[in-house]
């Protein structure tokens, strides 16, 4: 990764909804692993869904974190030092994420986080690398969709869209994609 010293990873994450306890653990582990590897982490918060466990573990691991929000949120004291940018319009939020990302990370989450990730991908034409954590087959439908649709729509999709099965595989895949 000689050309990118500190990559910016836009992480689509949600620790709310069915399966909260398992998802919270995944978010916490991923936040810690990515922060320890020196990436700048950017997350989306909208419709009162803020990936608190991801943000908290990333900050506890010394990570640089930015939150792009649809409105002001009362964050816990432990997160008061993170950068927060409020962008009211959804299209503008997604455009900001698309502009910032060196790589997208999709963690198993809510339908809202998957939708935001998809809309951002569509905006970019799948040109920015992305890694999906397919733990417990969370992204099997997306994997099939990417093989059937992305490949035909976006020429570089087969190289840019990658799937991993566990948290430990995320960072090596990001390095490979950005290297």
Tab-separated table of C-alpha atoms in Angstrom:
chain	number	residue	atom	x	y	z
A	1	UNK	CA	0.000	0.000	0.000
A	2	UNK	CA	2.725	2.417	-0.872
A	3	UNK	CA	0.476	4.925	-2.632
A	4	UNK	CA	-2.085	5.208	0.190
A	5	UNK	CA	-0.574	5.735	3.633
A	6	UNK	CA	-3.813	5.955	5.567
A	7	UNK	CA	-6.785	4.672	3.602
A	8	UNK	CA	-10.255	5.996	4.251
A	9	UNK	CA	-12.690	3.152	4.708
A	10	UNK	CA	-16.376	3.965	4.487
A	11	UNK	CA	-18.029	1.350	6.674
A	12	UNK	CA	-21.697	0.521	6.317
A	13	UNK	CA	-22.716	-0.887	9.667
A	14	UNK	CA	-25.722	-1.201	11.915
A	15	UNK	CA	-25.973	-2.708	15.352
A	16	UNK	CA	-29.755	-2.437	15.530
A	17	UNK	CA	-32.459	-4.846	14.488
A	18	UNK	CA	-32.926	-8.636	14.619
A	19	UNK	CA	-29.862	-10.443	15.934
A	20	UNK	CA	-28.617	-7.407	17.882
A	21	UNK	CA	-26.331	-9.276	20.287
A	22	UNK	CA	-24.429	-11.149	17.566
A	23	UNK	CA	-24.300	-8.079	15.344
A	24	UNK	CA	-22.994	-5.898	18.157
A	25	UNK	CA	-20.108	-8.321	18.660
A	26	UNK	CA	-19.279	-8.261	14.937
A	27	UNK	CA	-19.379	-4.452	14.887
A	28	UNK	CA	-17.130	-4.186	17.948
A	29	UNK	CA	-14.547	-6.622	16.587
A	30	UNK	CA	-14.510	-5.004	13.143
A	31	UNK	CA	-14.123	-1.497	14.580
A	32	UNK	CA	-11.153	-2.586	16.651
A	33	UNK	CA	-9.420	-4.520	13.840
A	34	UNK	CA	-9.783	-1.750	11.257
A	35	UNK	CA	-8.690	0.990	13.666
A	36	UNK	CA	-5.617	-0.961	14.779
A	37	UNK	CA	-4.521	-1.181	11.136
A	38	UNK	CA	-4.441	2.601	10.843
A	39	UNK	CA	-7.378	3.282	8.555
A	40	UNK	CA	-9.518	6.394	8.820
A	41	UNK	CA	-13.049	5.098	9.369
A	42	UNK	CA	-16.173	6.859	8.149
A	43	UNK	CA	-19.673	5.706	9.034
A	44	UNK	CA	-23.155	6.781	8.083
A	45	UNK	CA	-25.833	7.615	10.646
A	46	UNK	CA	-29.356	8.169	9.447
A	47	UNK	CA	-32.907	7.548	10.622
A	48	UNK	CA	-31.684	7.212	14.227
A	49	UNK	CA	-29.407	4.282	13.309
A	50	UNK	CA	-25.916	4.986	14.621
A	51	UNK	CA	-23.408	2.076	14.716
A	52	UNK	CA	-22.357	2.823	18.297
A	53	UNK	CA	-20.552	-0.445	19.019
A	54	UNK	CA	-18.433	-0.060	15.858
A	55	UNK	CA	-17.610	3.581	16.628
A	56	UNK	CA	-16.870	2.900	20.291
A	57	UNK	CA	-14.491	0.015	19.638
A	58	UNK	CA	-12.735	1.898	16.825
A	59	UNK	CA	-12.123	4.894	19.114
A	60	UNK	CA	-11.022	2.644	21.986
A	61	UNK	CA	-8.441	1.123	19.598
A	62	UNK	CA	-7.137	4.607	18.775
A	63	UNK	CA	-8.811	4.925	15.391
A	64	UNK	CA	-9.648	8.125	13.563
A	65	UNK	CA	-13.412	8.157	13.067
A	66	UNK	CA	-15.811	10.419	11.199
A	67	UNK	CA	-19.581	10.217	11.236
A	68	UNK	CA	-21.733	11.500	8.378
A	69	UNK	CA	-25.233	12.143	9.724
A	70	UNK	CA	-28.673	13.169	8.577
A	71	UNK	CA	-29.245	15.087	11.844
A	72	UNK	CA	-27.540	15.943	15.113
A	73	UNK	CA	-27.225	12.974	17.462
A	74	UNK	CA	-26.424	12.909	21.157
A	75	UNK	CA	-23.347	10.698	21.176
A	76	UNK	CA	-21.976	9.032	24.299
A	77	UNK	CA	-19.216	10.895	26.140
A	78	UNK	CA	-16.633	8.405	24.846
A	79	UNK	CA	-17.406	9.524	21.274
A	80	UNK	CA	-17.520	13.293	21.783
A	81	UNK	CA	-14.127	13.736	20.097
A	82	UNK	CA	-15.050	12.130	16.770
A	83	UNK	CA	-15.627	14.278	13.730
A	84	UNK	CA	-19.335	14.673	12.951
A	85	UNK	CA	-20.655	16.171	9.747
A	86	UNK	CA	-24.396	16.720	9.345
A	87	UNK	CA	-25.651	16.629	5.757
A	88	UNK	CA	-29.430	16.913	5.597
A	89	UNK	CA	-30.039	15.621	2.054
A	90	UNK	CA	-29.617	11.891	1.523
A	91	UNK	CA	-28.178	12.233	-1.979
A	92	UNK	CA	-25.577	14.677	-0.675
A	93	UNK	CA	-24.661	12.291	2.182
A	94	UNK	CA	-24.140	9.434	-0.250
A	95	UNK	CA	-22.135	11.686	-2.565
A	96	UNK	CA	-19.894	12.687	0.361
A	97	UNK	CA	-19.299	9.034	1.236
A	98	UNK	CA	-18.537	8.205	-2.393
A	99	UNK	CA	-16.030	11.047	-2.581
A	100	UNK	CA	-14.229	10.100	0.634
A	101	UNK	CA	-13.885	6.355	0.184
A	102	UNK	CA	-10.737	4.562	-0.810
A	103	UNK	CA	-12.629	1.352	-0.059
A	104	UNK	CA	-16.120	0.460	1.166
A	105	UNK	CA	-16.700	-2.112	3.873
A	106	UNK	CA	-20.103	-3.770	4.241
A	107	UNK	CA	-20.701	-5.363	7.616
A	108	UNK	CA	-23.748	-7.533	8.310
A	109	UNK	CA	-26.405	-5.079	9.376
A	110	UNK	CA	-29.831	-3.764	8.773
A	111	UNK	CA	-31.612	-3.378	5.481
A	112	UNK	CA	-31.018	0.370	5.864
A	113	UNK	CA	-27.222	-0.029	5.838
A	114	UNK	CA	-27.334	-2.404	2.854
A	115	UNK	CA	-29.587	0.022	0.972
A	116	UNK	CA	-27.260	2.961	1.646
A	117	UNK	CA	-24.302	0.851	0.530
A	118	UNK	CA	-26.061	-0.190	-2.679
A	119	UNK	CA	-27.083	3.383	-3.543
A	120	UNK	CA	-23.518	4.564	-2.997
A	121	UNK	CA	-22.185	1.747	-5.201
A	122	UNK	CA	-24.646	2.606	-7.944
A	123	UNK	CA	-23.560	6.245	-7.777
A	124	UNK	CA	-19.922	5.273	-8.308
A	125	UNK	CA	-20.415	2.655	-10.984
A	126	UNK	CA	-18.635	0.105	-8.772
A	127	UNK	CA	-15.243	1.748	-9.381
A	128	UNK	CA	-14.237	1.970	-5.721
A	129	UNK	CA	-13.156	-1.315	-4.123
A	130	UNK	CA	-15.523	-2.883	-1.633
A	131	UNK	CA	-15.273	-5.726	0.820
A	132	UNK	CA	-18.357	-7.414	2.234
A	133	UNK	CA	-18.173	-9.427	5.455
A	134	UNK	CA	-20.282	-12.427	4.478
A	135	UNK	CA	-20.236	-13.928	7.961
A	136	UNK	CA	-23.152	-16.340	8.439
A	137	UNK	CA	-24.026	-15.806	4.741
A	138	UNK	CA	-25.178	-12.271	5.462
A	139	UNK	CA	-24.346	-11.127	1.919
A	140	UNK	CA	-25.110	-14.255	-0.118
A	141	UNK	CA	-27.839	-12.424	-2.019
A	142	UNK	CA	-25.457	-9.543	-2.729
A	143	UNK	CA	-22.793	-12.040	-3.850
A	144	UNK	CA	-25.244	-13.566	-6.315
A	145	UNK	CA	-26.426	-10.136	-7.427
A	146	UNK	CA	-22.841	-9.029	-7.954
A	147	UNK	CA	-22.084	-12.111	-10.069
A	148	UNK	CA	-25.245	-11.745	-12.158
A	149	UNK	CA	-25.749	-7.975	-12.390
A	150	UNK	CA	-22.652	-6.001	-11.372
A	151	UNK	CA	-20.403	-7.978	-13.710
A	152	UNK	CA	-22.568	-7.112	-16.697
A	153	UNK	CA	-23.230	-3.523	-15.674
A	154	UNK	CA	-19.851	-2.481	-14.286
A	155	UNK	CA	-16.798	-3.816	-16.111
A	156	UNK	CA	-14.479	-3.684	-13.098
A	157	UNK	CA	-16.926	-5.181	-10.605
A	158	UNK	CA	-15.379	-8.653	-10.564
A	159	UNK	CA	-12.094	-7.127	-9.366
A	160	UNK	CA	-13.556	-4.444	-7.109
A	161	UNK	CA	-16.273	-6.379	-5.244
A	162	UNK	CA	-14.846	-8.912	-2.805
A	163	UNK	CA	-16.380	-11.107	-0.102
A	164	UNK	CA	-14.737	-12.422	3.060
A	165	UNK	CA	-16.042	-14.889	5.607
A	166	UNK	CA	-14.554	-13.530	8.837
A	167	UNK	CA	-13.394	-10.261	10.351
A	168	UNK	CA	-9.702	-11.176	10.229
A	169	UNK	CA	-9.868	-11.380	6.415
A	170	UNK	CA	-11.140	-7.817	5.921
A	171	UNK	CA	-7.863	-5.927	6.343
A	172	UNK	CA	-5.701	-8.211	4.140
A	173	UNK	CA	-8.331	-7.929	1.401
A	174	UNK	CA	-8.392	-4.119	1.707
A	175	UNK	CA	-4.598	-4.043	1.429
A	176	UNK	CA	-4.712	-6.241	-1.668
A	177	UNK	CA	-7.396	-4.104	-3.330
A	178	UNK	CA	-5.585	-0.840	-2.595
A	179	UNK	CA	-2.062	-2.134	-3.169
